[in-house]
Short mmCIF file of C-alpha atoms in Angstrom, two decimals:
data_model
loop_
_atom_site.label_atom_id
_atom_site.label_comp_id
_atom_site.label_asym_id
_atom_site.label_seq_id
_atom_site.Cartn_x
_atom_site.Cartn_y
_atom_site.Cartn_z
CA UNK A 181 60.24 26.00 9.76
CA UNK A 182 58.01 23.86 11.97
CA UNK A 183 55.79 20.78 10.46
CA UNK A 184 52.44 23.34 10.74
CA UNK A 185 54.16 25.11 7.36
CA UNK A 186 55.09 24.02 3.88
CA UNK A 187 58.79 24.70 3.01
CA UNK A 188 57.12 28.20 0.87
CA UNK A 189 55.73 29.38 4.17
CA UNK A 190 51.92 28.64 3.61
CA UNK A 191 50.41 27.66 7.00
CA UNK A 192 48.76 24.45 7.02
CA UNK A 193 46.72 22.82 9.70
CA UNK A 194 48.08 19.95 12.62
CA UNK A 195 48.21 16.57 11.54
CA UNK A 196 45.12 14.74 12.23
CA UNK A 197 42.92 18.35 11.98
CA UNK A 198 41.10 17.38 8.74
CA UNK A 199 40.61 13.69 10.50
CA UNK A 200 38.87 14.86 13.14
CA UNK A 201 36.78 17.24 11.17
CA UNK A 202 35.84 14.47 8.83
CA UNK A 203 34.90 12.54 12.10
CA UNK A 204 32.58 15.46 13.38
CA UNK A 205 30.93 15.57 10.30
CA UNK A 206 30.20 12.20 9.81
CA UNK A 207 28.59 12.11 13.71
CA UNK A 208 26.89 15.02 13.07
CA UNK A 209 25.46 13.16 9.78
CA UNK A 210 24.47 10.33 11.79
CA UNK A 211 23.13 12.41 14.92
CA UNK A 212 20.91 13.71 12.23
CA UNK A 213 19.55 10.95 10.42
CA UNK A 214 19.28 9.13 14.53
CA UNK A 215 16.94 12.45 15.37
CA UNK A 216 15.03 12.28 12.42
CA UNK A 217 14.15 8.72 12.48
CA UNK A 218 13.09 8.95 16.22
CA UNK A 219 10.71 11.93 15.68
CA UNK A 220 9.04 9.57 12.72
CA UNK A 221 8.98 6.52 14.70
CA UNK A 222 7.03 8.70 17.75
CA UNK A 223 4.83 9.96 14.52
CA UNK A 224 4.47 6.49 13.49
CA UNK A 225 3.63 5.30 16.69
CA UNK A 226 1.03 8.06 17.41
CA UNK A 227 -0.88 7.37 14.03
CA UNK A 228 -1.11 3.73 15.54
CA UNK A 229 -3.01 4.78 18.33
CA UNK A 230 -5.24 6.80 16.37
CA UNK A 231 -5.65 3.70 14.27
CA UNK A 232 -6.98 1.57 17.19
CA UNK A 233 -9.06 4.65 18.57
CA UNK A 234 -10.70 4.97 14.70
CA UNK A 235 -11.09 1.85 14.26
CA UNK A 236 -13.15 1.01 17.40
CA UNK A 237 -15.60 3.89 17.05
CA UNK A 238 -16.20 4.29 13.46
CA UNK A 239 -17.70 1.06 13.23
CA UNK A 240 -19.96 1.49 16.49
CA UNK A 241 -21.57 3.70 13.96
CA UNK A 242 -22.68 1.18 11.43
CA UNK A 243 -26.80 0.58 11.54
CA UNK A 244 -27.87 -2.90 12.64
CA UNK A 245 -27.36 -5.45 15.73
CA UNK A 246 -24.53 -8.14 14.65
CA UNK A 247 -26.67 -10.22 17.60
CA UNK A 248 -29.59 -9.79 15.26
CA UNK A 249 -28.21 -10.23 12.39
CA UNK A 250 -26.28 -13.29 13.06
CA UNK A 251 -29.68 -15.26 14.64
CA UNK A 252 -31.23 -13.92 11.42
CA UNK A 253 -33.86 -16.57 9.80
CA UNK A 254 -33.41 -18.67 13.40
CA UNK A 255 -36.11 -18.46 15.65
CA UNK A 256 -34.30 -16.84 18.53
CA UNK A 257 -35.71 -15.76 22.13
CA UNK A 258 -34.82 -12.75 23.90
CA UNK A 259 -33.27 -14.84 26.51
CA UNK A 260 -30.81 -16.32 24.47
CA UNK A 261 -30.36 -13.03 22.73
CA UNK A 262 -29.32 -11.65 26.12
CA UNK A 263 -27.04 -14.41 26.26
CA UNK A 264 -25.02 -13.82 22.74
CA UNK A 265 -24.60 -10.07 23.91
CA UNK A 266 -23.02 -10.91 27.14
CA UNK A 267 -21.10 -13.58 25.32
CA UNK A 268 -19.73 -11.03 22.92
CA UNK A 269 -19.27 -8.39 25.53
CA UNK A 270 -22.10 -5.81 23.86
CA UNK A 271 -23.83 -5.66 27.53
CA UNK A 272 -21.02 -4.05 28.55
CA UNK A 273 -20.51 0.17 28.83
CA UNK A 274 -18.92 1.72 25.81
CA UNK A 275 -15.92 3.15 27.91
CA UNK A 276 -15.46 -0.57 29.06
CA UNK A 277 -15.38 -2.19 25.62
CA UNK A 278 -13.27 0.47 24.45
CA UNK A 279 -10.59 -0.29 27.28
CA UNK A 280 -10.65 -4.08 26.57
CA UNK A 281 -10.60 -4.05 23.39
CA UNK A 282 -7.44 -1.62 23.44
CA UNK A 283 -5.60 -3.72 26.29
CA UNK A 284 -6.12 -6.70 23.93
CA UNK A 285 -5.33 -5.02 20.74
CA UNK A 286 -1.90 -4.20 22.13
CA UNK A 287 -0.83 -7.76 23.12
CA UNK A 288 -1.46 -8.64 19.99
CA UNK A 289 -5.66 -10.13 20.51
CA UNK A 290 -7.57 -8.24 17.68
CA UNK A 291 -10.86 -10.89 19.40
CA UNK A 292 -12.94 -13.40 18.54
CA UNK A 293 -15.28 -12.92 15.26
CA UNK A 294 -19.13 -13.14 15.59
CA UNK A 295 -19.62 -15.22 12.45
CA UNK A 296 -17.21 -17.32 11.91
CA UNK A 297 -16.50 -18.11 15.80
CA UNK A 298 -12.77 -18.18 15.45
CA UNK A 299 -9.71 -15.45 16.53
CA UNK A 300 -9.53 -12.41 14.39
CA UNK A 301 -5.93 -13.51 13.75
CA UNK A 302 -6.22 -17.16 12.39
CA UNK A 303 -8.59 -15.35 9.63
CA UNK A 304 -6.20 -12.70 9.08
CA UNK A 305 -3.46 -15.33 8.57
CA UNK A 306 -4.98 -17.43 6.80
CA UNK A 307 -6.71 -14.74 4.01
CA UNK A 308 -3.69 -12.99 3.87
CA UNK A 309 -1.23 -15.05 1.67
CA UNK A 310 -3.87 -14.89 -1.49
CA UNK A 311 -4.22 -11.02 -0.84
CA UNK A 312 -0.20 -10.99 -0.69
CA UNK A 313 0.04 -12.86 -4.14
CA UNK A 314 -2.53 -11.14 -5.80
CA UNK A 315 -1.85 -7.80 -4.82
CA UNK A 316 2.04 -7.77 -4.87
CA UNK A 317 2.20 -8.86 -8.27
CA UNK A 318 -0.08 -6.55 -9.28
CA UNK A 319 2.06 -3.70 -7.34
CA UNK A 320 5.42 -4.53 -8.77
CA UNK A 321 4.07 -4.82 -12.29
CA UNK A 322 2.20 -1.03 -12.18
CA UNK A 323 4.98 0.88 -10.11
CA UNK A 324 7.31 -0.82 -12.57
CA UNK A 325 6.08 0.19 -15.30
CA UNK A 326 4.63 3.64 -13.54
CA UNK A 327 7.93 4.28 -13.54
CA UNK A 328 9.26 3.40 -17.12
CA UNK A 329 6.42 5.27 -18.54
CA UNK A 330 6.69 8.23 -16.43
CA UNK A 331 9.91 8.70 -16.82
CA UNK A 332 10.20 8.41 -20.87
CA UNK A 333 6.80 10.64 -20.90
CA UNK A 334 8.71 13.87 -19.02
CA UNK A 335 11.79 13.63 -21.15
CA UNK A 336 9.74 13.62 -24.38
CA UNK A 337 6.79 16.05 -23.03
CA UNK A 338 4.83 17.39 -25.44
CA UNK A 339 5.72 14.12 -28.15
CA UNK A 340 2.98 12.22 -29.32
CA UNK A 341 3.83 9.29 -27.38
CA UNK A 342 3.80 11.73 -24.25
CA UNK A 343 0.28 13.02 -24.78
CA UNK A 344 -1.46 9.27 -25.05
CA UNK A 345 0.41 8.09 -22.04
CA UNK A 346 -0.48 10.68 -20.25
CA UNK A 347 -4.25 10.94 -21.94
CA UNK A 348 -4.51 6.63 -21.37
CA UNK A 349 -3.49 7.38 -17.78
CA UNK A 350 -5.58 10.09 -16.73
CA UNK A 351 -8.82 8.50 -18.31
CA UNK A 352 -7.88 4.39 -16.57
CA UNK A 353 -6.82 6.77 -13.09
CA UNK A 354 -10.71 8.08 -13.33
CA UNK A 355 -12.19 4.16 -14.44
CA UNK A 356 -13.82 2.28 -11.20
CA UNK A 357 -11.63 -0.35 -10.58
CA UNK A 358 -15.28 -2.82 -9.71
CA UNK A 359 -16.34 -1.41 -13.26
CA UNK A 360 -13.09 -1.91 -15.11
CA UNK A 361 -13.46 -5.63 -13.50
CA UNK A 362 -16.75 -6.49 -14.15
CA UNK A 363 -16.33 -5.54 -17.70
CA UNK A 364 -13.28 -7.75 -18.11
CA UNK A 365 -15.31 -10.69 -16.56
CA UNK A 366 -18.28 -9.58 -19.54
CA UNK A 367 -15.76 -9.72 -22.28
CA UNK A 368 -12.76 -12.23 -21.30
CA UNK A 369 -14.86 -15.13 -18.95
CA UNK A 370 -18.18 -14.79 -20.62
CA UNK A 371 -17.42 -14.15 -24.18
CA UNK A 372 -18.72 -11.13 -26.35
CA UNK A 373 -19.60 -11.58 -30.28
CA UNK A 374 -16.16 -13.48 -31.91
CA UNK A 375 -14.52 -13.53 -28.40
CA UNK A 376 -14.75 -16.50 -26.48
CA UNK A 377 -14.27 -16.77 -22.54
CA UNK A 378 -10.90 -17.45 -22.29
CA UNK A 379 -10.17 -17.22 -18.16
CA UNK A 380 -12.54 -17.86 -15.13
CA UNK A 381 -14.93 -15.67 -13.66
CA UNK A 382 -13.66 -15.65 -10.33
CA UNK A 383 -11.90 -17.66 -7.48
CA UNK A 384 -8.15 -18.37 -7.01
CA UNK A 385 -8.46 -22.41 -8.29
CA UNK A 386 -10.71 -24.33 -10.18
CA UNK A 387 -11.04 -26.97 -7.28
CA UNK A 388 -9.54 -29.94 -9.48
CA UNK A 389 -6.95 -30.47 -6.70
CA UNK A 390 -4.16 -30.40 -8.96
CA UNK A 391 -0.36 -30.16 -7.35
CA UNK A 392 2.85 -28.79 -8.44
CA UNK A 393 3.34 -27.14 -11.23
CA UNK A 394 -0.52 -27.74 -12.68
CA UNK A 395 -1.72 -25.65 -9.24
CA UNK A 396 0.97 -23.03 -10.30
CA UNK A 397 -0.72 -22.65 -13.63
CA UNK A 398 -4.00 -23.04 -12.56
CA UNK A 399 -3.65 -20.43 -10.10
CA UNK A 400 -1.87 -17.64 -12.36
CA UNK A 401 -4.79 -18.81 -15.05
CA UNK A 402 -7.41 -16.65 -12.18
CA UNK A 403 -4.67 -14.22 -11.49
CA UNK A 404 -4.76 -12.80 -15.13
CA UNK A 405 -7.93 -10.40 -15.14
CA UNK A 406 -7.84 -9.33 -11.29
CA UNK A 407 -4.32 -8.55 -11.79
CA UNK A 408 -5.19 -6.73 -14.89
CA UNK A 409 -7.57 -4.73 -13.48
CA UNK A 410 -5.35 -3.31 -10.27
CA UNK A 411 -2.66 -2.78 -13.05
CA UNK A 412 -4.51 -0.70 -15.59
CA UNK A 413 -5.88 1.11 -12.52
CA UNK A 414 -2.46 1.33 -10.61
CA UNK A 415 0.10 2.37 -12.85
CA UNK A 416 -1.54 5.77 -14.21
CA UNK A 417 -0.95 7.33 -10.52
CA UNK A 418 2.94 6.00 -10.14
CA UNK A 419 3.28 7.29 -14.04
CA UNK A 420 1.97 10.88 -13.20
CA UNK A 421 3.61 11.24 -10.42
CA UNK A 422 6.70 10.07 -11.91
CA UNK A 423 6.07 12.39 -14.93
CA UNK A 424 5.85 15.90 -12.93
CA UNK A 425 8.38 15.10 -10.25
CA UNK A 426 10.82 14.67 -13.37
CA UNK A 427 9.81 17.33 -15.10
CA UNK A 428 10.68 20.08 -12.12
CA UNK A 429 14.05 18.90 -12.37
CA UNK A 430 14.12 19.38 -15.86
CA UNK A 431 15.03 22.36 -15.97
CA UNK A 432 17.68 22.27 -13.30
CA UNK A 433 21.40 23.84 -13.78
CA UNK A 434 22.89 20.27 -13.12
CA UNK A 435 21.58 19.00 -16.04
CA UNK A 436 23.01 21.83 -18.33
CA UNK A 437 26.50 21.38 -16.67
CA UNK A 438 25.97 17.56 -17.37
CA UNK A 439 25.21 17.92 -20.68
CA UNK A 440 28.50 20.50 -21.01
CA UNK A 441 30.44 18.36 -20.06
CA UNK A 442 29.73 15.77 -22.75
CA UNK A 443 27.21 13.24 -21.20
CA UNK A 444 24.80 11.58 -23.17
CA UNK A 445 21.16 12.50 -23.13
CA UNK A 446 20.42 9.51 -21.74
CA UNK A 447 23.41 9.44 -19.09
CA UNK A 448 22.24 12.73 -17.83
CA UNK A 449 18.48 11.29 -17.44
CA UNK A 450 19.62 8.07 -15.76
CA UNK A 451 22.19 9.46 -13.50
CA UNK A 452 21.55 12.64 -12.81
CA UNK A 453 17.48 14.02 -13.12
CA UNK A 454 15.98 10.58 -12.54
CA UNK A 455 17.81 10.61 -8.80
CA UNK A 456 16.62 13.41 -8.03
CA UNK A 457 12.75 13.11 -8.93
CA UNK A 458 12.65 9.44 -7.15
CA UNK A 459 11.29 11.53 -4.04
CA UNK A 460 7.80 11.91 -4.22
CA UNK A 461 7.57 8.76 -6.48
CA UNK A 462 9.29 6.44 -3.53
CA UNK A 463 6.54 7.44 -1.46
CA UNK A 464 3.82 6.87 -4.19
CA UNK A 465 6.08 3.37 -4.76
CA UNK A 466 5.62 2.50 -0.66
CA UNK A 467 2.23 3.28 -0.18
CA UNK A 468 1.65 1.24 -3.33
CA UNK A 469 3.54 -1.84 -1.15
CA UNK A 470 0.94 -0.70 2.04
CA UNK A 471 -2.09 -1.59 -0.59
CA UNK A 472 0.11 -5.47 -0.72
CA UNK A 473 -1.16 -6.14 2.58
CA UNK A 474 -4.55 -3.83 2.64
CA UNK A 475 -5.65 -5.82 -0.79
CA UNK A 476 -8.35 -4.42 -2.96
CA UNK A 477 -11.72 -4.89 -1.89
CA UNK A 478 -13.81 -4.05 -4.61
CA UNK A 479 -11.63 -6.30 -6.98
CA UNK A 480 -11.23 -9.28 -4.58
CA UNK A 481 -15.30 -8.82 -4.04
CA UNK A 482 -15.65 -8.78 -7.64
CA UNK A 483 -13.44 -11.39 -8.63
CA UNK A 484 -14.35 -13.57 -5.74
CA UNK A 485 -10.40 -13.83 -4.73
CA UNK A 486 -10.45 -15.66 -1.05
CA UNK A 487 -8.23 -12.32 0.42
CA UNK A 488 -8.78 -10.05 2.48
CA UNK A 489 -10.73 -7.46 0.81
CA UNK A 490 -13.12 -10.62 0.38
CA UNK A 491 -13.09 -11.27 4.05
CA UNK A 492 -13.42 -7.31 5.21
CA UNK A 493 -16.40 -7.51 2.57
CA UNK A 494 -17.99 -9.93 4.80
CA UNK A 495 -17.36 -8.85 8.10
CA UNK A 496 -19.08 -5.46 6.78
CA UNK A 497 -22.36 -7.09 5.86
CA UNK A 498 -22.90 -8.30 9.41
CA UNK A 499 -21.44 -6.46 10.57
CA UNK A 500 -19.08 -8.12 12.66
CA UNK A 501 -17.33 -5.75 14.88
CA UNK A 502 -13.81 -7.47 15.77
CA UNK A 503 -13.44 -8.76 12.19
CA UNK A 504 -13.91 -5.44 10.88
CA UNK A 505 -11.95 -3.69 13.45
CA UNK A 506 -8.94 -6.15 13.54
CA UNK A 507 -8.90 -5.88 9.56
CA UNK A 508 -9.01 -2.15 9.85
CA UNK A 509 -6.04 -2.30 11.83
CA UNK A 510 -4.18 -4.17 10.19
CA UNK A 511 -4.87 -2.03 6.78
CA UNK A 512 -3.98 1.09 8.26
CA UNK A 513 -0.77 -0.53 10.18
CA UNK A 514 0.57 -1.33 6.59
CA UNK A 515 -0.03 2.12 5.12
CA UNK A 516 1.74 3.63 8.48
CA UNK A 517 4.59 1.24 8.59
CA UNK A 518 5.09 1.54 4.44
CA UNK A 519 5.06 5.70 5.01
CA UNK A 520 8.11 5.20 7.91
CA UNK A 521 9.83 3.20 5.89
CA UNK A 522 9.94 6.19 2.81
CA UNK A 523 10.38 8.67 5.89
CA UNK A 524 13.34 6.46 7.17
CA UNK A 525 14.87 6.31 3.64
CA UNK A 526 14.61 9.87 2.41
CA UNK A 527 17.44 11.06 3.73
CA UNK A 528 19.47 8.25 2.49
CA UNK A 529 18.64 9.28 -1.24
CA UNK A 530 18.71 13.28 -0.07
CA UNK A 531 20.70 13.97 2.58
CA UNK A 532 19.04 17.49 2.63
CA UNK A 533 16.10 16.00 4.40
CA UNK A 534 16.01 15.37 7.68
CA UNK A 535 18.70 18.43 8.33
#
């Protein structure tokens, strides 16, 4: 009997066989995932040049001269009117500007904005921390409780606690997000009948240059009704979402065998259908996090919250081209680099995708 046989005579394979199988698999796994990540990184990479393309003509088409507009109400002579355009670079051809301002773009130079006379940068970095707070708070709360909501909604569908989620969600998902605000600011700063303006009708402070903890609580005092208002108007997407992913794997064999085999109803939900229906809601979840950097304009225009919806808000009423083009790109960036992130970890919660 040789050491490829068991002592009844069944064949079995060389030592090390099912080693080196395990070894080819696991390659193959990773060859996999490696092929799939490239082809969205060159994806990823593509949509960013399409980003700095877009961004540079679709504002060429906005009506009025930023020159004009920025002289406005100062007696100005066509001399020195000359002179801003050259200054700017708007004497120059269209193919021209295009080039420069890509060559720039890609070093990292989003330009030097026409009103406020400063790098595009500095103002992005300096608008962007109140954007981050305002706007990631507002994203973890709403996916969060997308999520809860969506979830218990599906496994009791058709229960009357289903149909008002669902009916609350649908009508705040179809509510104006400026309206939703402004009516907020009409009923919780100003005061209607009995109820008396309890938080501030815009800004992130009160100016009273308090430190410490008294900023802390001055500053979540103006969160409350901005963050309010991207919640209500946030979470009904993530919940319906949520809500229909779980309820095609509702009827799934899995679950049945789960169940079988003596699992709680709540086990079976947790471990086994909620997995599986996290797909389309991780990418609703991730381009939630792009909207963290991209802010809200209407709300931080409504709310007067010193972000960057504010400062794109601005740049629009000039209009001032490298403000608006440099905040473009960096909107868009977030959204692309938040949908290769989901792309990249797909196959980690599937390993179906990406085969």
């Amino acid at each position: 009997m040789t050491t490829a046989s068991t002592s009844a005579g069944v064949a079995r394979p060389p030592e090390g066989t099912a080693g080196r199988a395990a070894d080819g698999a696991a390659q193959g796994t990773v060859g996999a995932y490696l092929r799939h990540a490239a082809g969205k990184l060159g994806g990823a990479a593509v949509s960013l040049l399409a980003v700095l393309v877009t961004s540079f003509f679709l504002f060429r088409i906005i009506p009025g001269d930023p020159v004009k507009a920025m002289t406005h109400g100062v007696p100005t002579s066509a001399e020195q009117l000359a002179t801003l355009r050259r200054q700017f670079g708007l004497d120059l051809p269209l193919w021209q500007q295009f080039t420069d301002y890509c060559a720039k773009a890609l070093t990292g130079d989003l330009g030097m904005s026409y009103q406020f006379r400063a790098p595009v940068g500095e103002l992005i970095a300096q608008k962007l921390p109140a954007t981050l707070l305002l706007t990631g708070v507002a994203v973890l709360l709403y996916s969060a409780l997308g999520l809860w909501l969506g979830t218990r909604s599906a496994w009791r569908h058709g229960s009357l606690g289903d149909r008002l989620n669902t009916g609350v969600a649908l009508t705040l998902w179809s509510v104006p997000s400026f309206w939703l605000g402004l009516l907020l600011i009409i009923v919780f700063s100003v005061g209607v009948g009995p109820v008396p303006g309890l938080f501030p009708t815009g800004g992130m402070e009160s100016g009273s240059g308090a430190t410490g903890f008294a900023y802390a609580a001055d500053v979540a005092h103006h969160m409350v009704l901005p963050v309010v208002t991207l919640v209500a108007v946030g979470y009904a997407q993530t919940l319906l979402v949520m809500r229909a992913s779980l309820l095609d794997e509702m009827g799934g064999d899995y679950l049945t065998t789960a169940r079988a085999k003596g699992l709680r109803d709540d086990a079976v939900r947790r471990r086994h259908a909620v997995p599986n229906a996290l797909l389309p809601t991780v990418t609703m979840v991730f381009i939630n996090l792009g909207h963290v950097a991209a802010g809200s304009i209407l709300v931080e225009t409504v709310f007067s919250w010193p972000g960057l919806g504010g400062l794109f808000y601005q740049a629009l009423s000039v209009p001032d081209l490298p403000l608006v083009q440099g905040l473009f790109v960096v909107f868009a960036g977030a959204m692309i680099v938040m949908n290769l992130l989901a792309d990249l970890l797909y196959p980690l919660l599937d390993p179906r995708v990406g085969r």
